[in-house]
Tab-separated table of C-alpha atoms and ligand atoms in Angstrom:
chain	number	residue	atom	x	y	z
J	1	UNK	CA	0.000	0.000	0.000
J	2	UNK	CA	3.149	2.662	1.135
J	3	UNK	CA	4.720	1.386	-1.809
J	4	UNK	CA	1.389	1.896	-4.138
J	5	UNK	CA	1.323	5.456	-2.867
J	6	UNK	CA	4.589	6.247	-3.296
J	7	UNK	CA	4.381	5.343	-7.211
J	8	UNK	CA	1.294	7.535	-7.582
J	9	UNK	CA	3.079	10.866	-5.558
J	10	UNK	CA	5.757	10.285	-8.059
J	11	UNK	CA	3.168	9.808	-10.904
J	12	UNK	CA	1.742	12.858	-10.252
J	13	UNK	CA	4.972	14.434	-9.356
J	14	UNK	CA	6.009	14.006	-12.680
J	15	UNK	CA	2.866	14.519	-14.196
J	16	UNK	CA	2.550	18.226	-12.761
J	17	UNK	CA	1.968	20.707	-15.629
J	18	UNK	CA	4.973	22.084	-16.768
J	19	UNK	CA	3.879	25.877	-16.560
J	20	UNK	CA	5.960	27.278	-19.068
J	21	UNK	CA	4.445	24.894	-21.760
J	22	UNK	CA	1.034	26.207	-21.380
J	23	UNK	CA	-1.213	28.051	-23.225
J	24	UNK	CA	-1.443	31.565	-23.014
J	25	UNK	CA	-3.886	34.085	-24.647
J	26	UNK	CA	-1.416	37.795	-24.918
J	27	UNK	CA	-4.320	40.180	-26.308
J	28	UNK	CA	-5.186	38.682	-30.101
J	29	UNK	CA	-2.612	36.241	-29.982
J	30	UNK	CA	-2.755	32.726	-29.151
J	31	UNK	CA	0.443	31.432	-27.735
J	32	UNK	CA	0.870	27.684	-27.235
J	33	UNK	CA	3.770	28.132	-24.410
J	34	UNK	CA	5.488	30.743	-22.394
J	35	UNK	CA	8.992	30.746	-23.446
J	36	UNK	CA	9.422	33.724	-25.241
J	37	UNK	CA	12.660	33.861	-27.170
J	38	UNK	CA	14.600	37.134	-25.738
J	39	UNK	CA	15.697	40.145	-28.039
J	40	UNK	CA	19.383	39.320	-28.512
J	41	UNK	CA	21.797	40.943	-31.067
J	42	UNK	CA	23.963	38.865	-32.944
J	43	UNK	CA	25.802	41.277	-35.173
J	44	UNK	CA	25.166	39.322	-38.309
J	45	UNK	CA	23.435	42.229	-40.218
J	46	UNK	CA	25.979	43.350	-42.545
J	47	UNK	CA	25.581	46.887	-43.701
J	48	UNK	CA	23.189	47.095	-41.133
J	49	UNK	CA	20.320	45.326	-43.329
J	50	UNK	CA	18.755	41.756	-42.096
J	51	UNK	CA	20.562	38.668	-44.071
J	52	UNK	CA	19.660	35.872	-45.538
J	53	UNK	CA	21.010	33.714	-42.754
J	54	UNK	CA	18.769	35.177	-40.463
J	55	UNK	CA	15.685	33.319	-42.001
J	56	UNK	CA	17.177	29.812	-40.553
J	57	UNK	CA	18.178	31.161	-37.358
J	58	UNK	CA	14.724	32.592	-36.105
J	59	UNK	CA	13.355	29.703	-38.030
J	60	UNK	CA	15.193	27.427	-35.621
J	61	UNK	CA	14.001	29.270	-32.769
J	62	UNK	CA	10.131	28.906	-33.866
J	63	UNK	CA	7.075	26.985	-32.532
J	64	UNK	CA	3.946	26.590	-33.700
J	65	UNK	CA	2.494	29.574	-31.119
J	66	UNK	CA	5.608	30.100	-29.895
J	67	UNK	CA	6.901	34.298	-29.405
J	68	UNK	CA	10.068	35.507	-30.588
J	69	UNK	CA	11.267	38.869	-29.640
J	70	UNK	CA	13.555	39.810	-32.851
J	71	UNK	CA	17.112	41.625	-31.669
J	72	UNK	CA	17.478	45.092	-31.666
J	73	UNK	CA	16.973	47.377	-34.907
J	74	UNK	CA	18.076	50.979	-35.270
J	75	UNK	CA	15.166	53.065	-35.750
J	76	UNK	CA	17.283	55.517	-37.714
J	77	UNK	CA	20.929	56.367	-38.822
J	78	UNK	CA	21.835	57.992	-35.483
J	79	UNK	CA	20.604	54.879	-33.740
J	80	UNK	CA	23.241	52.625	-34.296
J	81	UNK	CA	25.366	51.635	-31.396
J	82	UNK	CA	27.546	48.777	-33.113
J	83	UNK	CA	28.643	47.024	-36.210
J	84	UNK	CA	26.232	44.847	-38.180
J	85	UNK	CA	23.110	45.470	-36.282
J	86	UNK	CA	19.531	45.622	-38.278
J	87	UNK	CA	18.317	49.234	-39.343
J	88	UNK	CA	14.777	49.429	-39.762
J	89	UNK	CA	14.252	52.880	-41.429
J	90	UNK	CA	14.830	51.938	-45.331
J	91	UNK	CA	12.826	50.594	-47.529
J	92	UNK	CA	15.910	48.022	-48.099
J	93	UNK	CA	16.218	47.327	-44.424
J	94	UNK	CA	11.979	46.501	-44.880
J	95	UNK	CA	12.396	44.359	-48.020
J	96	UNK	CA	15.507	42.243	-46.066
J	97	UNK	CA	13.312	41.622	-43.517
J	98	UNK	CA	10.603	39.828	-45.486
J	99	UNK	CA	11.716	36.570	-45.652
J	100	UNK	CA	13.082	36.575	-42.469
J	101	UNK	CA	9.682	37.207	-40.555
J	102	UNK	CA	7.914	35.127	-43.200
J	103	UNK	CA	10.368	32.011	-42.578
J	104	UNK	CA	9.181	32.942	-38.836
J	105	UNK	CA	5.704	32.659	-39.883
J	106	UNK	CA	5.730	29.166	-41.954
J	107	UNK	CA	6.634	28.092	-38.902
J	108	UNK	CA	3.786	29.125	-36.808
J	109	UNK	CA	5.421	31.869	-34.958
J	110	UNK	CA	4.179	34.976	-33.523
J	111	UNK	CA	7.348	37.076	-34.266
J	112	UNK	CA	8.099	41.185	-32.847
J	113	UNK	CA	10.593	43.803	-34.083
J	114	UNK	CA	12.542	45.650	-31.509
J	115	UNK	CA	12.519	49.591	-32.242
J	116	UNK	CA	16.233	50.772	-30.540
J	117	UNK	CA	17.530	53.822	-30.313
J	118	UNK	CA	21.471	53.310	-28.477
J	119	UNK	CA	21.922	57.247	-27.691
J	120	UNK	CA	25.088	57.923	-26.274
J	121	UNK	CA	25.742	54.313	-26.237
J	122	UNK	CA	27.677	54.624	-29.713
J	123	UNK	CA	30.278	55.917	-31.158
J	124	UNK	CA	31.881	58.454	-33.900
J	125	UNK	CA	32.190	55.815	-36.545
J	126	UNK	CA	28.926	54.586	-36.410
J	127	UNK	CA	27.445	58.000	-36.289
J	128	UNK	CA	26.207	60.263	-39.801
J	129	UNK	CA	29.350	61.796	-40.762
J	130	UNK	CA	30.977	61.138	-37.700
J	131	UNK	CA	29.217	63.200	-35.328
J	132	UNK	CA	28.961	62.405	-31.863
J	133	UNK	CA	25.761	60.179	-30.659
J	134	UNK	CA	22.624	62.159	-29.493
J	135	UNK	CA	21.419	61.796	-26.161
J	136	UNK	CA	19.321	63.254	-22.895
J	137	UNK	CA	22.690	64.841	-21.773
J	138	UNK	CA	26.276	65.377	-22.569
J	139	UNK	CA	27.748	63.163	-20.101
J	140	UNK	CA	29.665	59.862	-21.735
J	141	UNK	CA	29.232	56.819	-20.500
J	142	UNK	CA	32.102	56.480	-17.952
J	143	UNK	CA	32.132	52.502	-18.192
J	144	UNK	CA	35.204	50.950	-19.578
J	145	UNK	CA	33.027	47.883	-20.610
J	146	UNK	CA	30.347	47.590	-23.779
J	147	UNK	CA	27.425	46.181	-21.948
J	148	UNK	CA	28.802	42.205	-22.339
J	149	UNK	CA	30.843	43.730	-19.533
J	150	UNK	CA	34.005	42.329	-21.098
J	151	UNK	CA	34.439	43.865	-24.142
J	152	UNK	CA	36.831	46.771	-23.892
J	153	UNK	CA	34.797	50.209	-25.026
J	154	UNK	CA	35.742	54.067	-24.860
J	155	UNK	CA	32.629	56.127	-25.484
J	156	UNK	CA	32.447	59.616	-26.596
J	157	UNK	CA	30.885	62.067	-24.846
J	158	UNK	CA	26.924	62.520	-26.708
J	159	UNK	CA	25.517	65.024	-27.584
J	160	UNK	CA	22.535	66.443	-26.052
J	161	UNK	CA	19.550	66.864	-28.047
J	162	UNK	CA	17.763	69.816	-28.345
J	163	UNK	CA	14.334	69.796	-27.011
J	164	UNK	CA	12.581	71.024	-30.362
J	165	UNK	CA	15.068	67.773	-31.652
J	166	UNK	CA	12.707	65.487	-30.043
J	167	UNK	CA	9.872	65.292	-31.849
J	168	UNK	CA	12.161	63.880	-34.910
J	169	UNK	CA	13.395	60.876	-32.655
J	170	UNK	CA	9.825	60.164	-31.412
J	171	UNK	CA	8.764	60.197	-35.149
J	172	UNK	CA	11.411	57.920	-36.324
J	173	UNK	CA	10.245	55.689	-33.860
J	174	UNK	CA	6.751	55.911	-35.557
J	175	UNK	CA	7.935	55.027	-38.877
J	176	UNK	CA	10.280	52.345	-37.574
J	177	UNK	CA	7.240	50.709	-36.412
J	178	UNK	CA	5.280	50.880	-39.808
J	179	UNK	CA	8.045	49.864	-41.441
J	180	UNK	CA	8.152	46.712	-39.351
J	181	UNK	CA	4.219	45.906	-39.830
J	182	UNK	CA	4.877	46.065	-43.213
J	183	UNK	CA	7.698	43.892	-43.262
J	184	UNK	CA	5.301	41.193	-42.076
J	185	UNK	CA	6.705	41.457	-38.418
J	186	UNK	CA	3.155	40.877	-35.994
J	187	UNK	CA	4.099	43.881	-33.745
J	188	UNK	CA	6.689	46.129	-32.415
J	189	UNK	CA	8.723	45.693	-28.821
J	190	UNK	CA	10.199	49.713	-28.023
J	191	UNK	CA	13.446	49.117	-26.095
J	192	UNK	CA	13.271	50.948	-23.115
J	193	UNK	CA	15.949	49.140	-20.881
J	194	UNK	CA	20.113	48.455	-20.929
J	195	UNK	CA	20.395	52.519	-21.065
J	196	UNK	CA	20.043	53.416	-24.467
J	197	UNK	CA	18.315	56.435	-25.360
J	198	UNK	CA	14.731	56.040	-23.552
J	199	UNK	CA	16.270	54.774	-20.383
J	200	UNK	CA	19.227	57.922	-20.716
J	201	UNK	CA	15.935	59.926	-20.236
J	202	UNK	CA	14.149	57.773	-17.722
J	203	UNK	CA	17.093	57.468	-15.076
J	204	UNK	CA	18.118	60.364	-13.428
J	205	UNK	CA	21.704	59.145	-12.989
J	206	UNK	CA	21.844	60.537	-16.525
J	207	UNK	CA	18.983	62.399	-17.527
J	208	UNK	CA	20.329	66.454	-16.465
J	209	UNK	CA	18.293	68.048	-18.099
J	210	UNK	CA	16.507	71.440	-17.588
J	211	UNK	CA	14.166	71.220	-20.224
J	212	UNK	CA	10.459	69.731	-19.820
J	213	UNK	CA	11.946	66.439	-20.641
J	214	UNK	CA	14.614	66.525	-17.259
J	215	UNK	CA	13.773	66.866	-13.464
J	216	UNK	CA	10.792	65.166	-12.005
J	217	UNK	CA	9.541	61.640	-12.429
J	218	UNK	CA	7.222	62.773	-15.169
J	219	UNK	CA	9.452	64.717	-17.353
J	220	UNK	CA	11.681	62.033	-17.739
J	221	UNK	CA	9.299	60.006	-19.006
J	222	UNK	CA	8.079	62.387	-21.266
J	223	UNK	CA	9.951	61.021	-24.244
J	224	UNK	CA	9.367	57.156	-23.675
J	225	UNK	CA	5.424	58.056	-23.377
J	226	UNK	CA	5.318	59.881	-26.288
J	227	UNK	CA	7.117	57.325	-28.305
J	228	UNK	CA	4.673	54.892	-26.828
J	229	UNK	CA	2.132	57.130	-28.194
J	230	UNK	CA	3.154	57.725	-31.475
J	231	UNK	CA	4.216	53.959	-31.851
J	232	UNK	CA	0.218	52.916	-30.426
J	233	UNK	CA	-1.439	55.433	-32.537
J	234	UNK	CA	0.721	54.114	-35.754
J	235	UNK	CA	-0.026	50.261	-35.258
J	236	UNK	CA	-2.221	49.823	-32.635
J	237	UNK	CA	-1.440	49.087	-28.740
J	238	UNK	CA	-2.551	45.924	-29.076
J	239	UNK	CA	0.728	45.139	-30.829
J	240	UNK	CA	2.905	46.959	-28.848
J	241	UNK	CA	5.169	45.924	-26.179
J	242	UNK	CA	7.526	47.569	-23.866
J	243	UNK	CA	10.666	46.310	-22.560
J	244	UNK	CA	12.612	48.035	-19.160
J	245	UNK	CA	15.382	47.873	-16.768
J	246	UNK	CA	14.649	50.296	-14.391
J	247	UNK	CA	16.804	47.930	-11.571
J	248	UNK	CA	19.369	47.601	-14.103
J	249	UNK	CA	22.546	50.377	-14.670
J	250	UNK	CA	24.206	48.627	-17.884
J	251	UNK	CA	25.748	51.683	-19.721
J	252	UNK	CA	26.420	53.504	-16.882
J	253	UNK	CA	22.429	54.234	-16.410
J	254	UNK	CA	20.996	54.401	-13.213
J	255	UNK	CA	18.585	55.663	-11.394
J	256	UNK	CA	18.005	56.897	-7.571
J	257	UNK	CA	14.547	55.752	-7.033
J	258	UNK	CA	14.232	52.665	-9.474
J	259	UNK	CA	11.453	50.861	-7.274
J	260	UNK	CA	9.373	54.481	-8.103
J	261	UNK	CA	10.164	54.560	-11.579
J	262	UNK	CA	9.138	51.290	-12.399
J	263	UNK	CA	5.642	51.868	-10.593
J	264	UNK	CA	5.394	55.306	-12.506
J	265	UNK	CA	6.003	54.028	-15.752
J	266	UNK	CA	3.827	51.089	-15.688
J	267	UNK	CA	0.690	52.577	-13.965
J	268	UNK	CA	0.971	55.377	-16.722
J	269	UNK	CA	1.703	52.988	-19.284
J	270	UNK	CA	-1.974	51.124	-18.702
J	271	UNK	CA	-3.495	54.565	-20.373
J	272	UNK	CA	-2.272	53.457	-23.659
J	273	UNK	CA	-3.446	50.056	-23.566
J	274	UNK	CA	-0.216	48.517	-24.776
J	275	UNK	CA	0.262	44.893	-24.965
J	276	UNK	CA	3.154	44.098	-22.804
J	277	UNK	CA	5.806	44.937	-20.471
J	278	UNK	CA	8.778	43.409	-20.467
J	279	UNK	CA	11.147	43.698	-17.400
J	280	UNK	CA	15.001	42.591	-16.887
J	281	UNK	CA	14.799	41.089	-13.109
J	282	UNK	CA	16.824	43.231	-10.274
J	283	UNK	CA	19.108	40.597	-9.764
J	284	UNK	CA	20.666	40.650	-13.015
J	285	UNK	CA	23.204	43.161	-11.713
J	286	UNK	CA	25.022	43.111	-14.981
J	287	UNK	CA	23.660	41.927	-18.466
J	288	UNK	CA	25.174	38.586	-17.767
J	289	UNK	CA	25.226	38.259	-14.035
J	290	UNK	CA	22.815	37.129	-11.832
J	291	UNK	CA	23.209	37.807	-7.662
J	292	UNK	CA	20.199	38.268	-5.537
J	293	UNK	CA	18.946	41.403	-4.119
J	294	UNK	CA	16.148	42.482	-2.062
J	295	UNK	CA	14.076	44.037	-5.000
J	296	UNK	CA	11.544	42.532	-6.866
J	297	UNK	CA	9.438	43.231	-10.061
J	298	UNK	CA	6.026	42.213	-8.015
J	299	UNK	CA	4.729	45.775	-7.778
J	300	UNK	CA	5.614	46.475	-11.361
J	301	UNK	CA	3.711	43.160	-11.913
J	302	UNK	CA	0.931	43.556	-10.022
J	303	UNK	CA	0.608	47.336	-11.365
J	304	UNK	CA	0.377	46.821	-15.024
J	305	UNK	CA	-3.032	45.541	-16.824
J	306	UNK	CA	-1.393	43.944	-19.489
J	307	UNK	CA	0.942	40.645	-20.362
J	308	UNK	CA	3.801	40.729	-17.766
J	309	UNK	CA	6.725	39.304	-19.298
J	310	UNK	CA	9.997	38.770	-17.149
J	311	UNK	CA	13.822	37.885	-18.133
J	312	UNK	CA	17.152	37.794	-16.511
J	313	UNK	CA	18.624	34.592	-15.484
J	314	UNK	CA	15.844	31.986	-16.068
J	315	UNK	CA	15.801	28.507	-16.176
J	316	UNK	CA	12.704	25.601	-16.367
J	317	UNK	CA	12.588	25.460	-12.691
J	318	UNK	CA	12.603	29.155	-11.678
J	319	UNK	CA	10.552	29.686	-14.795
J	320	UNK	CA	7.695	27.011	-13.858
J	321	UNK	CA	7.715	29.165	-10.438
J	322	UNK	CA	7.748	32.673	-11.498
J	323	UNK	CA	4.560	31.622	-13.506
J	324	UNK	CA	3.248	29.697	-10.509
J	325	UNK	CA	3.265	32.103	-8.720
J	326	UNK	CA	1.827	34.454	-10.463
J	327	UNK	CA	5.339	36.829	-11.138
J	328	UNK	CA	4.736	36.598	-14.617
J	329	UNK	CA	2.805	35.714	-17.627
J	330	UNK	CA	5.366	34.776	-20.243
J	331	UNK	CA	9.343	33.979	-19.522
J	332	UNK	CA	11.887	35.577	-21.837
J	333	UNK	CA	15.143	33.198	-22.436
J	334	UNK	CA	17.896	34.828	-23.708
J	335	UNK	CA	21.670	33.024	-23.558
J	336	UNK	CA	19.492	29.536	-23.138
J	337	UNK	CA	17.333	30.047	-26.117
J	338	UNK	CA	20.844	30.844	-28.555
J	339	UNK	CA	22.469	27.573	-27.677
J	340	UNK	CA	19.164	25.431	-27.955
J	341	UNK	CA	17.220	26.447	-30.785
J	342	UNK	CA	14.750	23.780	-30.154
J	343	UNK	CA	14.670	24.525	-26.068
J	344	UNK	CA	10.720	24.256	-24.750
J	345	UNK	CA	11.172	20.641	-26.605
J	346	UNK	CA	13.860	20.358	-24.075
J	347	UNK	CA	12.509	22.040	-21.488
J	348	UNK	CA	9.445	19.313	-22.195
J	349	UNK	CA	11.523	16.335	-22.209
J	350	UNK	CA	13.483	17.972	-19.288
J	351	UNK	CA	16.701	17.268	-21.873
J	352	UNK	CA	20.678	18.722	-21.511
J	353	UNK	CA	21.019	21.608	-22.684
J	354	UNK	CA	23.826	22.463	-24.947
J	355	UNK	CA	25.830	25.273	-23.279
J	356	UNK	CA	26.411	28.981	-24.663
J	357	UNK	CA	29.518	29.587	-26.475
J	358	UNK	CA	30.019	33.355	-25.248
J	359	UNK	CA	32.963	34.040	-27.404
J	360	UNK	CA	30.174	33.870	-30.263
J	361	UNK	CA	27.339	35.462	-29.178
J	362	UNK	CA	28.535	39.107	-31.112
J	363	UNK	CA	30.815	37.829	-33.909
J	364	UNK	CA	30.440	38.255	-37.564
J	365	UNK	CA	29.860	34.587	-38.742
J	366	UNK	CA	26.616	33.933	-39.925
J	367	UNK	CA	26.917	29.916	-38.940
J	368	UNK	CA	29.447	29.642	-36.442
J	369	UNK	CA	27.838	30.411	-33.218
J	370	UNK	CA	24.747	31.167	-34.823
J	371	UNK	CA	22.886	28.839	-36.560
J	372	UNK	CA	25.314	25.743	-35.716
J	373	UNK	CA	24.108	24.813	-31.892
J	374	UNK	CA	22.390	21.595	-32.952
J	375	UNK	CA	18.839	19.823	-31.877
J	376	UNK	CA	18.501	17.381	-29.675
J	377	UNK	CA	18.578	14.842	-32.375
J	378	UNK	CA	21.963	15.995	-33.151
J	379	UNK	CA	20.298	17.876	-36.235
J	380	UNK	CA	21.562	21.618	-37.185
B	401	LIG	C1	24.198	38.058	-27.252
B	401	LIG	C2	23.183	38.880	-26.539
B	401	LIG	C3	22.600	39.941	-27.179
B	401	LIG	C4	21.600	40.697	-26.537
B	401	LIG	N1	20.966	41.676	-27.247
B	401	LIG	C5	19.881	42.304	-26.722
B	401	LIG	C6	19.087	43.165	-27.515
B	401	LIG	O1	19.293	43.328	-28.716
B	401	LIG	N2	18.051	43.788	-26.912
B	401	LIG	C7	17.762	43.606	-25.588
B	401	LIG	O2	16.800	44.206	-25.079
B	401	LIG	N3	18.487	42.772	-24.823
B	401	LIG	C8	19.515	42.082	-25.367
B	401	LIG	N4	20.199	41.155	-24.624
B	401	LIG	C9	19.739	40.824	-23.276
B	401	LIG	C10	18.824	39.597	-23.304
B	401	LIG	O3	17.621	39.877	-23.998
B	401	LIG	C11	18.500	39.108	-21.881
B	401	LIG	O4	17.820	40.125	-21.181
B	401	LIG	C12	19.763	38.720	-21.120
B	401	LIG	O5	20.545	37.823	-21.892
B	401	LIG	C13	19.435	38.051	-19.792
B	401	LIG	O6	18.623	36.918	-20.008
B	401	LIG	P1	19.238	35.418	-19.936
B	401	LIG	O7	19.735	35.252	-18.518
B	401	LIG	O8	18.046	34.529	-20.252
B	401	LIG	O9	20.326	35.320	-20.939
B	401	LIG	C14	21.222	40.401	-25.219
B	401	LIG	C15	21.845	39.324	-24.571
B	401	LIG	C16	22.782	38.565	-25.218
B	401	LIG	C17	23.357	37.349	-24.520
């Protein structure tokens, strides 16, 4: 009888749903699991235009129902913050991405664009004519580091916009997001975290300015609302998703009061009806780096109306409980997801996982380290 019992505990033990493979209804779209592939750049993009290659690596990466979060495209020519990233402001950059999103689509996938702007987090070379990058201020970022945190960087001091300059940002952001719904993408993510430009006007560790877009809580958020705006009136809210850091100070971006920031942003945020929110956990204390502190996204959670997405440092089992209990919606994968294309079939089987290769993760080669982690099957 004891022993009888004991096989039917573990039974049901390992019969217990496996959260992160269940259904989930985000606004009009139905997705079959909750591992959300996370926006990662891959500096494969040569002349900053989406390439062929990239069709089989998101295609790896797709479900039937599954969400991808595509990596970070420029929203304009000042945007760029590093070699071979995606623009999204040409008609060439649109016509490059077709076949990517459409390989994404054959597949069954639900697949976003993510509209970045880098600011100050740039440099001469990448910049028109080799002017410095535009930002909230004129402060550089002081960090030795790119954001990998290991790759050497000097960057320029910015320069700070002018505040009749900002309505031309917000509107590239507009167009950037047309552009993407008409490259077949299914909706736009704005990157507001890592400190590039919206977060070098939402932390006040940067943000020193005097204008109507610097001081208080609500003038630094001036800009990132009315990009949210003019993104939600282009496409509709409900395809648009937000993504912040507001624990986080990659880039040298920080802010005094991040637990009130976070609240801020999010309860104003619910006015415009967007689809998501997206937020990098406090503990990753750099991009890479997980250690555990005494914040917690639960407010921000517990705040916003929409899909609550999470990332930073996840893994099946803390991902089963963040959903559990009730932290999140959806889990966003990032360094897990590049090394296992096929990962919730992993996560399912409860399979090894092959490990990331970090010496790959921003070189040029558009197999190696890129499309070459195999399946499970041994497949590539
Ligand atoms: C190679 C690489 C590129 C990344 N590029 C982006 C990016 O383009 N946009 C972004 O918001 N975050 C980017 N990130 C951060 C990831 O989306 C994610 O937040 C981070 O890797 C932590 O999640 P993880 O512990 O699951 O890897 C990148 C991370 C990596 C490893």
């Amino acid at each position: 009888m004891a022993a009888e019992e004991e096989s039917s505990k573990t039974m049901e033990m390992e019969e217990s749903p496996m959260l992160l493979l269940t259904p989930y209804k985000m606004g009009k779209f139905d997705l079959s699991h909750r591992i959300v592939l996370a926006p990662l750049t891959r500096m494969r993009s040569y002349n900053f235009t989406a390439q062929p290659h990239a069709i089989l690596y998101y295609s790896q990466r797709t479900t039937k129902g599954g969400f991808l979060i595509g990596e970070a495209s420029a929203v304009s020519e000042t945007a760029i913050g590093g070699p071979n990233i995606p623009g999204i402001w040409t008609r060439e950059h649109v016509e490059a991405w077709k076949p990517v999103v459409h390989g994404v689509h054959q597949k069954g996938g639900i697949f976003f664009c993510q509209l970045w702007h880098a600011g100050r987090a740039s440099d001469y070379c990448f910049q028109p004519n080799g002017h410095p990058p535009i930002s909230s201020t004129d402060k550089p970022i002081k960090s030795k580091f790119h954001i990998d945190g290991t790759t050497p960087a000097a960057f320029p001091p910015p320069r700070r916009l002018l505040t009749e300059e900002i309505p031309q940002i917000v509107e590239d952001y507009r167009i950037a997001a047309r552009n993407a719904i008409e490259a077949g993408f299914d909706g736009v993510e704005i990157h507001g975290a890592n400190g590039y430009l919206i977060d070098q006007f939402l932390k006040d560790k940067v943000n020193d300015r005097t204008d109507t877009y610097g001081g208080s809580l609500e003038n630094r958020c001036r800009f990132l609302f009315e990009v949210v705006k003019a993104v939600a009136d282009e496409i509709g809210a409900y395809r648009v998703g937000i993504r912040l850091s507001p624990f986080a100070d990659y880039n040298d971006c920080a802010d005094s009061n991040p637990e009130a920031l976070g609240l801020y942003v999010v309860e104003s945020l619910n006015k415009f009806g967007i689809l998501y929110c997206h937020v990098i956990e406090p503990r990753m204390i750099t991009q890479f780096e997980a250690q555990p502190t005494g914040h917690s996204l639960l407010p921000m959670r517990k705040a916003f109306k929409g899909t609550f997405i999470v990332a930073g440092g996840y893994t099946r089992d803390n991902g089963n409980e963040v959903i559990a209990s009730g932290g999140a919606d959806l889990v966003a994968l990032g360094r897990w997801f590049l090394a296992n294309p096929d990962l919730p079939r992993r996560y399912e089987l409860n399979a090894a996982l092959n490990k990331y290769d970090r010496s790959t993760f921003y070189t040029f080669d558009p197999v190696v380290g890129y499309t070459d982690y195999p399946f499970l099957d041994g497949s590539k």
